[in-house]
Every structure is written in structure tokens, then in C-alpha cells.
Coordinates of C-alpha atoms in Angstrom, one line a residue:
M1 CA -11.6 7.7 -29.0
N2 CA -12.6 4.6 -26.9
K3 CA -16.1 3.9 -25.6
G4 CA -15.4 5.3 -22.1
A5 CA -14.0 8.6 -23.5
Q6 CA -17.0 9.0 -25.9
E7 CA -19.4 8.4 -22.9
S8 CA -17.6 11.1 -20.9
E9 CA -17.8 13.6 -23.8
R10 CA -21.5 13.0 -24.2
L11 CA -22.1 13.3 -20.5
L12 CA -20.1 16.6 -20.4
N13 CA -22.2 17.9 -23.3
H14 CA -25.4 17.0 -21.5
L15 CA -24.1 18.7 -18.3
R16 CA -23.2 21.9 -20.1
R17 CA -26.5 22.1 -21.9
K18 CA -28.4 21.3 -18.7
D19 CA -30.1 18.4 -20.4
K20 CA -31.1 16.6 -17.2
A21 CA -33.0 13.7 -18.8
A22 CA -30.1 12.7 -21.1
F23 CA -27.6 13.3 -18.3
R24 CA -29.6 11.0 -15.9
L25 CA -29.8 8.2 -18.5
L26 CA -26.0 8.1 -18.8
V27 CA -25.2 8.5 -15.1
E28 CA -27.4 5.6 -14.1
E29 CA -25.3 3.3 -16.3
M30 CA -21.9 4.5 -15.0
Q31 CA -19.6 2.5 -12.7
P32 CA -18.5 4.3 -9.5
Y33 CA -14.9 4.6 -10.7
D34 CA -16.0 6.2 -14.0
L35 CA -18.2 8.6 -12.0
E36 CA -15.2 9.6 -9.9
Q37 CA -12.9 10.0 -12.9
F38 CA -15.5 12.2 -14.7
F39 CA -16.0 14.4 -11.6
L40 CA -12.2 15.0 -11.3
R41 CA -11.9 16.4 -14.8
L42 CA -14.6 19.1 -14.2
N43 CA -13.9 22.6 -13.2
E44 CA -15.4 24.1 -10.0
F45 CA -18.6 25.4 -11.6
E46 CA -19.2 22.1 -13.5
R47 CA -18.6 20.1 -10.3
R48 CA -21.3 22.0 -8.5
R49 CA -23.8 21.5 -11.3
F50 CA -22.8 17.8 -11.5
L51 CA -23.5 17.3 -7.8
Y52 CA -26.8 19.1 -8.1
L53 CA -28.0 16.7 -10.8
L54 CA -27.0 13.5 -8.9
E55 CA -29.3 11.6 -6.7
T56 CA -28.4 11.4 -3.0
E57 CA -27.5 7.7 -3.4
E58 CA -25.2 8.6 -6.3
V59 CA -23.4 11.3 -4.3
A60 CA -22.8 8.7 -1.5
T61 CA -21.4 6.3 -4.1
L62 CA -19.2 9.0 -5.5
L63 CA -17.9 9.9 -2.1
E64 CA -17.0 6.3 -1.3
E65 CA -14.9 6.2 -4.5
C66 CA -13.0 9.4 -4.0
D67 CA -9.8 10.0 -1.9
L68 CA -10.1 12.0 1.3
H69 CA -9.1 15.3 -0.2
T70 CA -11.8 15.1 -2.9
Q71 CA -14.4 13.8 -0.3
R72 CA -13.9 16.9 1.8
H73 CA -14.2 19.1 -1.2
I74 CA -17.6 17.5 -2.1
I75 CA -18.8 17.7 1.5
N76 CA -18.1 21.4 1.5
S77 CA -20.2 21.8 -1.7
L78 CA -23.3 20.1 -0.2
G79 CA -26.1 21.7 1.8
K80 CA -26.4 21.0 5.5
H81 CA -29.4 18.6 5.2
Q82 CA -28.0 16.8 2.1
I83 CA -24.8 16.1 4.0
A84 CA -26.7 14.1 6.7
D85 CA -28.6 12.2 4.0
V86 CA -25.4 11.3 2.1
L87 CA -23.5 10.2 5.1
A88 CA -26.4 8.0 6.2
L89 CA -26.2 6.2 2.8
M90 CA -22.4 5.7 2.8
S91 CA -20.8 2.6 4.2
R92 CA -20.1 3.2 7.8
D93 CA -16.3 2.5 7.5
D94 CA -16.0 5.0 4.7
V95 CA -17.8 7.6 6.9
V96 CA -15.3 6.8 9.7
D97 CA -12.4 7.3 7.4
L98 CA -13.8 10.6 6.2
L99 CA -14.6 12.0 9.7
G100 CA -11.3 10.7 11.1
S101 CA -9.4 12.9 8.6
M102 CA -11.1 16.1 9.9
E103 CA -10.4 18.4 12.8
S104 CA -12.4 17.7 16.0
A105 CA -14.7 20.7 15.6
E106 CA -15.6 19.9 12.0
R107 CA -16.1 16.2 12.9
T108 CA -18.4 17.0 15.8
N109 CA -20.4 19.4 13.6
L110 CA -21.0 16.6 11.0
L111 CA -21.9 14.1 13.7
T112 CA -24.5 16.4 15.1
Q113 CA -26.2 16.5 11.7
M114 CA -26.5 12.8 11.5
E115 CA -29.3 10.7 12.9
H116 CA -28.6 10.0 16.5
R117 CA -28.3 6.2 16.4
E118 CA -26.1 6.3 13.2
A119 CA -23.9 9.0 14.8
A120 CA -23.4 6.8 17.9
K121 CA -22.3 3.8 15.8
V122 CA -19.8 6.0 13.9
R123 CA -18.4 7.5 17.2
A124 CA -17.8 3.9 18.5
L125 CA -15.8 3.1 15.4
L126 CA -13.9 6.3 15.6
D127 CA -12.5 5.2 19.0
Y128 CA -10.3 2.5 17.4
P129 CA -6.8 3.4 16.2
E130 CA -6.8 4.2 12.5
D131 CA -4.2 1.6 11.5
S132 CA -5.8 -1.3 13.5
A133 CA -8.4 -3.9 12.5
G134 CA -10.9 -1.9 14.5
G135 CA -10.0 1.2 12.5
L136 CA -10.6 -0.7 9.2
M137 CA -13.7 -2.6 10.1
T138 CA -17.4 -1.9 9.5
D139 CA -20.2 -3.1 11.8
E140 CA -22.5 -3.6 8.8
F141 CA -22.6 -7.3 8.5
V142 CA -25.2 -10.1 8.6
S143 CA -25.3 -12.5 11.6
I144 CA -27.6 -15.2 12.7
H145 CA -28.2 -17.5 15.7
P146 CA -27.0 -21.1 15.2
K147 CA -30.5 -22.6 15.9
A148 CA -32.0 -20.7 13.0
S149 CA -32.9 -22.5 9.8
V150 CA -31.5 -22.1 6.4
Q151 CA -34.8 -20.6 5.3
D152 CA -34.7 -18.1 8.1
A153 CA -31.1 -17.1 7.0
V154 CA -32.2 -16.6 3.4
S155 CA -35.1 -14.3 4.5
L156 CA -32.7 -12.4 6.8
L157 CA -30.2 -11.8 3.9
R158 CA -33.0 -10.4 1.8
R159 CA -33.9 -7.9 4.5
K160 CA -30.4 -7.0 5.4
A161 CA -28.7 -7.0 2.0
E162 CA -29.1 -3.3 1.3
E163 CA -27.6 -2.1 4.6
S164 CA -24.8 -4.7 4.8
E165 CA -21.2 -4.2 3.5
T166 CA -21.2 -7.7 2.1
I167 CA -23.6 -10.7 2.1
Y168 CA -21.1 -13.3 0.9
Y169 CA -20.6 -14.4 4.5
L170 CA -23.1 -15.0 7.2
Y171 CA -21.7 -14.9 10.7
V172 CA -23.1 -17.1 13.4
Q173 CA -23.4 -15.6 16.9
Q174 CA -24.7 -16.8 20.2
A175 CA -27.2 -14.5 22.0
D176 CA -24.3 -12.8 23.9
G177 CA -22.6 -11.9 20.6
T178 CA -19.9 -14.7 20.7
L179 CA -18.7 -15.7 17.2
V180 CA -19.2 -19.5 16.9
G181 CA -19.3 -20.1 13.2
V182 CA -19.4 -18.7 9.6
L183 CA -21.3 -19.7 6.5
S184 CA -20.7 -18.6 2.9
L185 CA -23.5 -17.6 0.6
R186 CA -22.7 -20.6 -1.6
E187 CA -23.1 -23.0 1.3
L188 CA -26.3 -21.4 2.3
I189 CA -27.8 -21.7 -1.2
L190 CA -26.8 -25.4 -1.5
A191 CA -28.3 -26.4 1.9
E192 CA -31.8 -27.7 2.4
P193 CA -34.3 -25.1 3.6
D194 CA -35.2 -26.9 6.8
Q195 CA -31.6 -27.6 7.9
S196 CA -30.3 -25.6 11.0
I197 CA -27.4 -23.2 10.6
E198 CA -25.3 -25.1 13.2
E199 CA -25.5 -28.2 11.0
I200 CA -23.8 -26.6 8.0
M201 CA -21.7 -23.8 9.5
V202 CA -17.9 -23.8 9.7
E203 CA -16.9 -23.7 13.4
R204 CA -13.2 -23.0 12.8
V205 CA -13.5 -19.3 12.1
I206 CA -10.4 -17.4 11.0
S207 CA -10.7 -14.0 12.8
V208 CA -8.5 -11.1 13.9
P209 CA -8.4 -9.2 17.2
V210 CA -9.7 -5.7 17.2
N211 CA -6.2 -4.2 18.0
M212 CA -4.3 -6.1 15.3
D213 CA -2.1 -3.9 13.1
Q214 CA -3.6 -3.3 9.6
E215 CA -0.6 -4.8 7.9
E216 CA -1.0 -8.1 9.7
V217 CA -4.7 -8.1 8.9
A218 CA -3.8 -7.6 5.2
R219 CA -1.3 -10.5 5.4
I220 CA -4.0 -12.8 6.8
M221 CA -6.5 -11.7 4.2
S222 CA -4.1 -12.4 1.4
R223 CA -3.0 -15.7 2.9
Y224 CA -6.6 -17.1 3.1
H225 CA -8.0 -15.3 0.0
F226 CA -11.1 -14.2 2.0
L227 CA -13.5 -11.5 0.9
A228 CA -14.0 -10.4 4.5
L229 CA -12.5 -11.1 7.9
P230 CA -14.4 -11.0 11.2
V231 CA -13.0 -8.8 14.0
I232 CA -13.4 -9.9 17.6
D233 CA -12.8 -8.7 21.1
P234 CA -10.9 -10.7 23.8
A235 CA -14.2 -12.5 24.7
R236 CA -14.6 -13.6 21.0
R237 CA -17.6 -11.3 20.6
L238 CA -18.0 -10.2 16.9
L239 CA -17.4 -6.5 16.6
G240 CA -17.3 -6.0 12.8
I241 CA -15.7 -7.2 9.6
V242 CA -12.8 -6.0 7.4
T243 CA -13.6 -6.3 3.7
V244 CA -11.2 -6.9 0.8
D245 CA -11.7 -3.4 -0.7
D246 CA -10.3 -1.9 2.6
I247 CA -7.3 -4.3 2.4
I248 CA -6.5 -3.3 -1.1
D249 CA -6.4 0.3 0.1
V250 CA -4.0 -0.7 3.0
L251 CA -1.7 -2.6 0.6
I252 CA -1.5 0.5 -1.7
Q253 CA -0.9 2.8 1.2
E254 CA 1.8 0.6 2.7
A255 CA 3.5 0.2 -0.7
E256 CA 3.5 4.0 -1.2
E257 CA 4.9 4.5 2.3
D258 CA 7.7 1.9 1.6
I259 CA 8.6 3.8 -1.5
Q260 CA 8.7 7.1 0.4
H261 CA 10.9 5.5 3.1
L262 CA 13.3 4.2 0.5
S263 CA 13.4 7.6 -1.0
G264 CA 14.1 9.2 2.4
L265 CA 10.6 10.6 2.8
T266 CA 9.6 9.2 6.1
S267 CA 6.2 11.0 6.3
G268 CA 3.2 9.3 5.0
L269 CA 1.7 12.6 3.9
D270 CA 0.7 13.1 0.3
E271 CA 3.4 15.2 -1.3
Q272 CA 0.8 17.4 -3.1
A273 CA -1.0 18.1 0.2
V274 CA 2.0 19.6 2.0
S275 CA 4.1 22.8 1.4
S276 CA 7.4 22.7 -0.5
W277 CA 9.1 23.6 2.8
R278 CA 7.5 20.7 4.6
S279 CA 8.5 18.4 1.8
A280 CA 12.1 19.7 1.8
Q281 CA 12.3 19.1 5.6
K282 CA 11.7 15.4 5.0
R283 CA 14.4 15.1 2.4
I284 CA 17.2 17.3 3.8
P285 CA 18.3 15.0 6.7
W286 CA 18.9 12.1 4.3
L287 CA 20.6 14.2 1.7
M288 CA 22.8 15.7 4.4
L289 CA 23.7 12.2 5.5
L290 CA 24.6 11.2 2.0
L291 CA 26.7 14.4 1.7
A292 CA 28.6 13.5 4.8
I293 CA 29.2 10.0 3.3
G294 CA 30.5 11.7 0.1
L295 CA 33.0 13.8 2.1
A296 CA 34.2 10.6 4.0
T297 CA 34.5 8.9 0.6
A298 CA 36.6 11.8 -0.8
N299 CA 39.0 11.5 2.2
L300 CA 39.2 7.8 1.6
I301 CA 40.2 8.4 -2.0
N302 CA 43.0 10.7 -0.8
L303 CA 44.7 7.7 0.9
F304 CA 45.2 6.1 -2.5
Q305 CA 46.5 9.2 -4.3
P306 CA 49.9 7.5 -5.1
T307 CA 48.1 4.6 -6.7
I308 CA 45.8 7.0 -8.7
A309 CA 48.8 9.1 -9.8
A310 CA 50.6 5.9 -11.0
V311 CA 47.6 4.6 -12.9
P312 CA 45.2 7.5 -13.8
A313 CA 42.9 5.2 -15.8
L314 CA 41.6 3.8 -12.4
T315 CA 39.5 7.0 -11.9
A316 CA 37.7 6.4 -15.2
F317 CA 36.4 3.0 -14.1
M318 CA 35.7 3.9 -10.4
P319 CA 32.1 5.2 -10.9
M320 CA 31.2 2.1 -12.9
V321 CA 32.4 -0.2 -10.1
A322 CA 30.6 1.8 -7.4
G323 CA 27.4 2.1 -9.5
M324 CA 27.3 -1.6 -10.3
T325 CA 27.8 -2.4 -6.6
G326 CA 24.9 -0.1 -5.6
N327 CA 22.6 -1.6 -8.3
A328 CA 23.3 -5.1 -7.0
A329 CA 22.6 -4.0 -3.4
T330 CA 19.4 -2.2 -4.5
Q331 CA 18.1 -5.3 -6.3
S332 CA 18.6 -7.5 -3.2
L333 CA 17.2 -4.8 -0.9
A334 CA 14.0 -4.6 -3.1
L335 CA 13.6 -8.4 -3.0
I336 CA 14.0 -8.6 0.8
I337 CA 11.6 -5.6 1.5
Q338 CA 9.0 -7.3 -0.8
R339 CA 9.3 -10.6 1.0
L340 CA 9.5 -9.4 4.7
P341 CA 5.7 -8.7 5.1
H342 CA 4.9 -12.2 3.9
E343 CA 7.4 -14.3 5.8
R344 CA 8.2 -15.3 9.4
T345 CA 11.7 -13.8 9.7
G346 CA 13.3 -16.5 11.8
V347 CA 16.9 -17.9 11.5
S348 CA 15.8 -20.3 8.8
F349 CA 14.4 -17.5 6.6
V350 CA 17.6 -15.4 7.1
A351 CA 19.7 -18.4 6.1
K352 CA 17.5 -19.2 3.1
M353 CA 17.7 -15.6 1.8
L354 CA 21.5 -15.4 2.3
K355 CA 22.0 -18.6 0.5
Q356 CA 19.6 -17.7 -2.4
E357 CA 21.0 -14.1 -2.8
G358 CA 24.6 -15.3 -2.2
L359 CA 24.4 -17.8 -5.1
A360 CA 22.6 -15.3 -7.3
G361 CA 25.3 -12.7 -6.5
L362 CA 28.1 -15.1 -7.2
L363 CA 26.7 -15.9 -10.7
V364 CA 26.1 -12.2 -11.5
S365 CA 29.6 -11.3 -10.3
M366 CA 31.2 -13.9 -12.4
V367 CA 29.4 -12.9 -15.6
C368 CA 29.8 -9.2 -15.2
S369 CA 33.4 -9.3 -14.1
F370 CA 34.3 -11.7 -17.0
Q371 CA 32.7 -9.4 -19.5
F372 CA 34.5 -6.4 -18.1
V373 CA 37.9 -8.1 -18.2
L374 CA 37.3 -8.9 -21.9
L375 CA 36.1 -5.3 -22.6
V376 CA 39.1 -3.6 -21.1
A377 CA 41.5 -6.1 -22.7
L378 CA 40.0 -5.8 -26.2
A379 CA 38.9 -2.2 -26.3
F380 CA 41.8 -0.6 -24.2
H381 CA 44.5 -3.2 -24.8
Q382 CA 45.2 -3.3 -21.1
P383 CA 44.6 -7.0 -20.0
R384 CA 46.3 -6.5 -16.6
L385 CA 44.2 -3.5 -15.7
G386 CA 41.1 -5.4 -16.9
L387 CA 42.0 -8.3 -14.6
V388 CA 42.5 -6.0 -11.6
I389 CA 39.3 -4.0 -12.2
G390 CA 37.4 -7.2 -13.0
G391 CA 38.6 -8.8 -9.8
A392 CA 37.5 -5.8 -7.8
M393 CA 34.1 -5.8 -9.6
F394 CA 33.6 -9.5 -8.8
A395 CA 34.3 -8.9 -5.1
T396 CA 32.2 -5.7 -4.8
L397 CA 29.2 -7.1 -6.7
L398 CA 29.1 -10.1 -4.4
L399 CA 29.6 -8.0 -1.3
G400 CA 26.9 -5.5 -2.4
T401 CA 24.4 -8.3 -3.0
L402 CA 25.1 -9.7 0.5
I403 CA 24.9 -6.3 2.1
G404 CA 21.6 -5.6 0.3
T405 CA 20.3 -8.8 1.7
L406 CA 21.7 -8.8 5.2
I407 CA 21.1 -5.1 6.3
P408 CA 17.3 -5.1 6.0
L409 CA 17.1 -8.5 7.7
L410 CA 19.2 -7.2 10.6
L411 CA 17.3 -4.0 10.9
N412 CA 14.0 -5.9 10.9
R413 CA 15.4 -8.2 13.6
M414 CA 16.2 -5.1 15.7
N415 CA 12.7 -3.7 15.2
I416 CA 13.9 -0.9 13.1
D417 CA 11.9 -0.1 9.9
P418 CA 14.1 -1.5 7.1
T419 CA 12.4 0.6 4.5
A420 CA 13.5 3.8 6.2
A421 CA 17.0 2.9 7.3
S422 CA 18.3 0.4 4.8
G423 CA 19.0 2.9 2.0
P424 CA 21.4 5.2 3.8
V425 CA 23.1 2.3 5.7
I426 CA 23.7 0.3 2.5
T427 CA 24.9 3.3 0.6
T428 CA 27.4 4.1 3.3
L429 CA 28.8 0.5 3.4
N430 CA 28.9 0.1 -0.3
D431 CA 30.7 3.3 -1.0
I432 CA 33.3 2.7 1.6
L433 CA 33.9 -1.0 1.0
S434 CA 33.8 -0.8 -2.8
L435 CA 36.5 1.9 -2.8
L436 CA 38.6 0.0 -0.3
I437 CA 38.5 -3.1 -2.4
Y438 CA 38.9 -1.3 -5.7
F439 CA 41.9 0.8 -4.8
G440 CA 43.3 -1.7 -2.4
L441 CA 43.5 -4.4 -5.1
A442 CA 45.0 -1.9 -7.5
T443 CA 47.6 -0.9 -4.9
L444 CA 48.4 -4.6 -4.3
F445 CA 49.1 -5.1 -8.0
I446 CA 50.6 -1.7 -8.7
D447 CA 53.9 -3.1 -9.9
Q448 CA 52.1 -5.3 -12.5
L449 CA 50.0 -2.3 -13.7
T450 CA 52.9 0.2 -14.0
H451 CA 55.5 -2.2 -15.5
P452 CA 54.8 -3.9 -18.9

């Protein structure tokens, strides 16, 4: 048993024995993540006792670490007055996320329990779209006037540190709120105490508009490796900051949504939070589409019945050729989907990816088809059949690679989400084209296959 597991067992024993002193000693040393993981493993009765033994600040820390479903569960377990105290201690952007997930009446009820000024600030943040820079930002940052001294800035940081989301950046604002510069904590510490802020600040500030989509904000954050990004209005007034922890959540969320889209699940809802019927509704349209494709493919095979009757062995290798084609297309699709958020998808990018994947597909096709020709020739003693199937595999693998590359690029160019539509489109094209090539090539060389 590792140290973390031993610590959890000891804490659980203290909780069950109601040994508050020993419980407090352990909890005070725990990281927020460990606190959340411990809470999740408790039953309902133990959770209530656990929350009772926590300090208000610790409950706020626990809430910030939990997902929205668990947050709401905890809120429902707290008393009316404790809820207001906990929300006041949480980061404002986390409070906004929590309240934004609630029904209007429930949200209003919680806001009325909060201190008036704090509730007003939360309401202002709730007005921004959830998936925008405004929806991600917090207004808990430290700012200073450019005429202030370094010594003034250090004193300000000491006073504001507890209530600020981060103190690694100090934002420089004019009296009207206009953002004119930024200063890192490192630069501040290294400066002379009597220097003015405007002497040492960086005037070229990388910022994002309040209505920018959260995915674009994430791209900018990852591009510049910042810990926080300032959010501005059209007049360049500083409204708030987006911190790196929120961007990590966005990246995880977007990755999960991409996986859901590729699987045919176009809803961003958590599968565990919806009914089986709701989940099935999201899957059925895509499965019905693939069923229709299967029927079309079956009719296509009927056109080549004379060829299949003449060379029955063709049917044995057909799934392998189609499967290999699909795998090649999926590999290229995954690469393009991964690259799209980080690239400017102009003509040069499309040409670059087609060249890169085309060459990769050519090499893969040559190696796989050559191995297949040898396999059929040596294992089944049918070199002519091996050459025909190997030739078909070469063509379909190369084509599948190009289709897997081109389709998401074209859909993206047409402003259609490639993660949602690429899978069915690529499956359709691959199935039809691979069968046409496979049986078409066999039909072309039918005489060589049927006559020794």
C-alpha cells in the first residue's frame, strides 16, 4: 500500500471513530486533489460527517476541485448560512461555473444568500456566454497605475494576494481601466524599490477580447505559455483574466467532445448524467446511417457475383482489405483532427498535409501490399491471386490515407465540424471505393485468376 493509500485509510479510521483532533491533523496536510478523491470514496453518511468536520475554507477548496455534479451534491448537504460563507471563499470563476449549471430559480436563491457586492460581481460574470473568454475569466486580479512605484506594487500584492486568483502577473491600468502594460512577479522582485511601474512594465500586452471562443483562448495560452491571459473589452479596458487551470479544463472538455463526435455522440453531456434513452437517441442516427451504407455495399457486391463465383477465395480476403483501408483512413483522420486547432488552415497547410500523408500512405501501402503478396503466394500457393489482392490493397490503402486527410480539411473549410461528420463520410467513401477497386481489379484479371 502506497503512502497516499495509507493516509486515506488513517483518515477514514479517524472519521469513523469521530477522532476530530487526529482527523484535523491529517486534513490540514492534504492537497485539494487528495481531499476530493477521499470524499468521492465515502458513502452518504460519511460524506456528511466529513463536511461537518471540515473548516469553511476547506469546504470551499473541496468544491473548487470537484466536478459540477459533485459540487451540487455538496451544496445540497450544507446549511443555508454555510453555503453563503463557502461561496464567498471560492474563486469567483468557480462560483460562476457552479451557478451557471443550475436552474434559474436555484441560482437566484443562492445569489440572494450571498453578500450583496459579491453577488453583483457574480451576476456580471454570469452574463457572458459560457464558452467565451468572458465565461472563463475571473475578475480577481491585481492591477496598478503606471505612475506607482515598485515598492507600492509589492505592498499592494501583499494586501491583495489572498483575494486574487494569481499574483504572478501585475496588470497596469490607467485611471479609466485601460490596460497599458503588464509586469511579472519576477520582474517586480528584481526591480529597484524606487523605480516606477511604467519604467519596467511590458507595454505590448497579449490579451484576448471578451467574446473570443474558449478554444481560441486555449490556443493563444498554449502558444505563449502564459499562466494567465488578460481579457479586454473593445475599448481595451481590463475586465478580467483567464488562468491556466481553466484552460486545462477547456482542453480536456474539448478533447472529450471530439471523442464523442468521432463516436457519433454529438452531445456534450456526460453519459452517466443522462438516461439510457437519451444516450441511445444520440447514437441511433449514426448507426442507422452506417446500416444504410452497409445495405448499399451489399448491393454493390451483388454486381460482382460472377467474379466471386469464379474465384470464391476473394470473399475471404475482402474484410481484410476493407479493414486495412479503414485503419489507414482513421490514422490520418486522427492526425488531422489533432493538428487543426493549432494551425491556420490555409492552402499551404492543406498542401503540406496532403504531401506529408500522401508520402506516408505510399510507403505504408508498398510495405503492406508486398507482405500480403508474399503471404498469399507462400501460404496459399496462389501468387496470381496474391498479386491481384496486393495491388488492390496498395491502391485502397493509399486512397484511404488521402481520404482520411482530405475529408476533415474540406469539412473544416466549409465550416462543418470535422469531428462530427468525418467518421460517417470517410466510412461511406472507403467502403464503396475499396470494394470497387478490389472486385474491379479482380474482374479485370479474372482470366489469369481462373486459368493456371
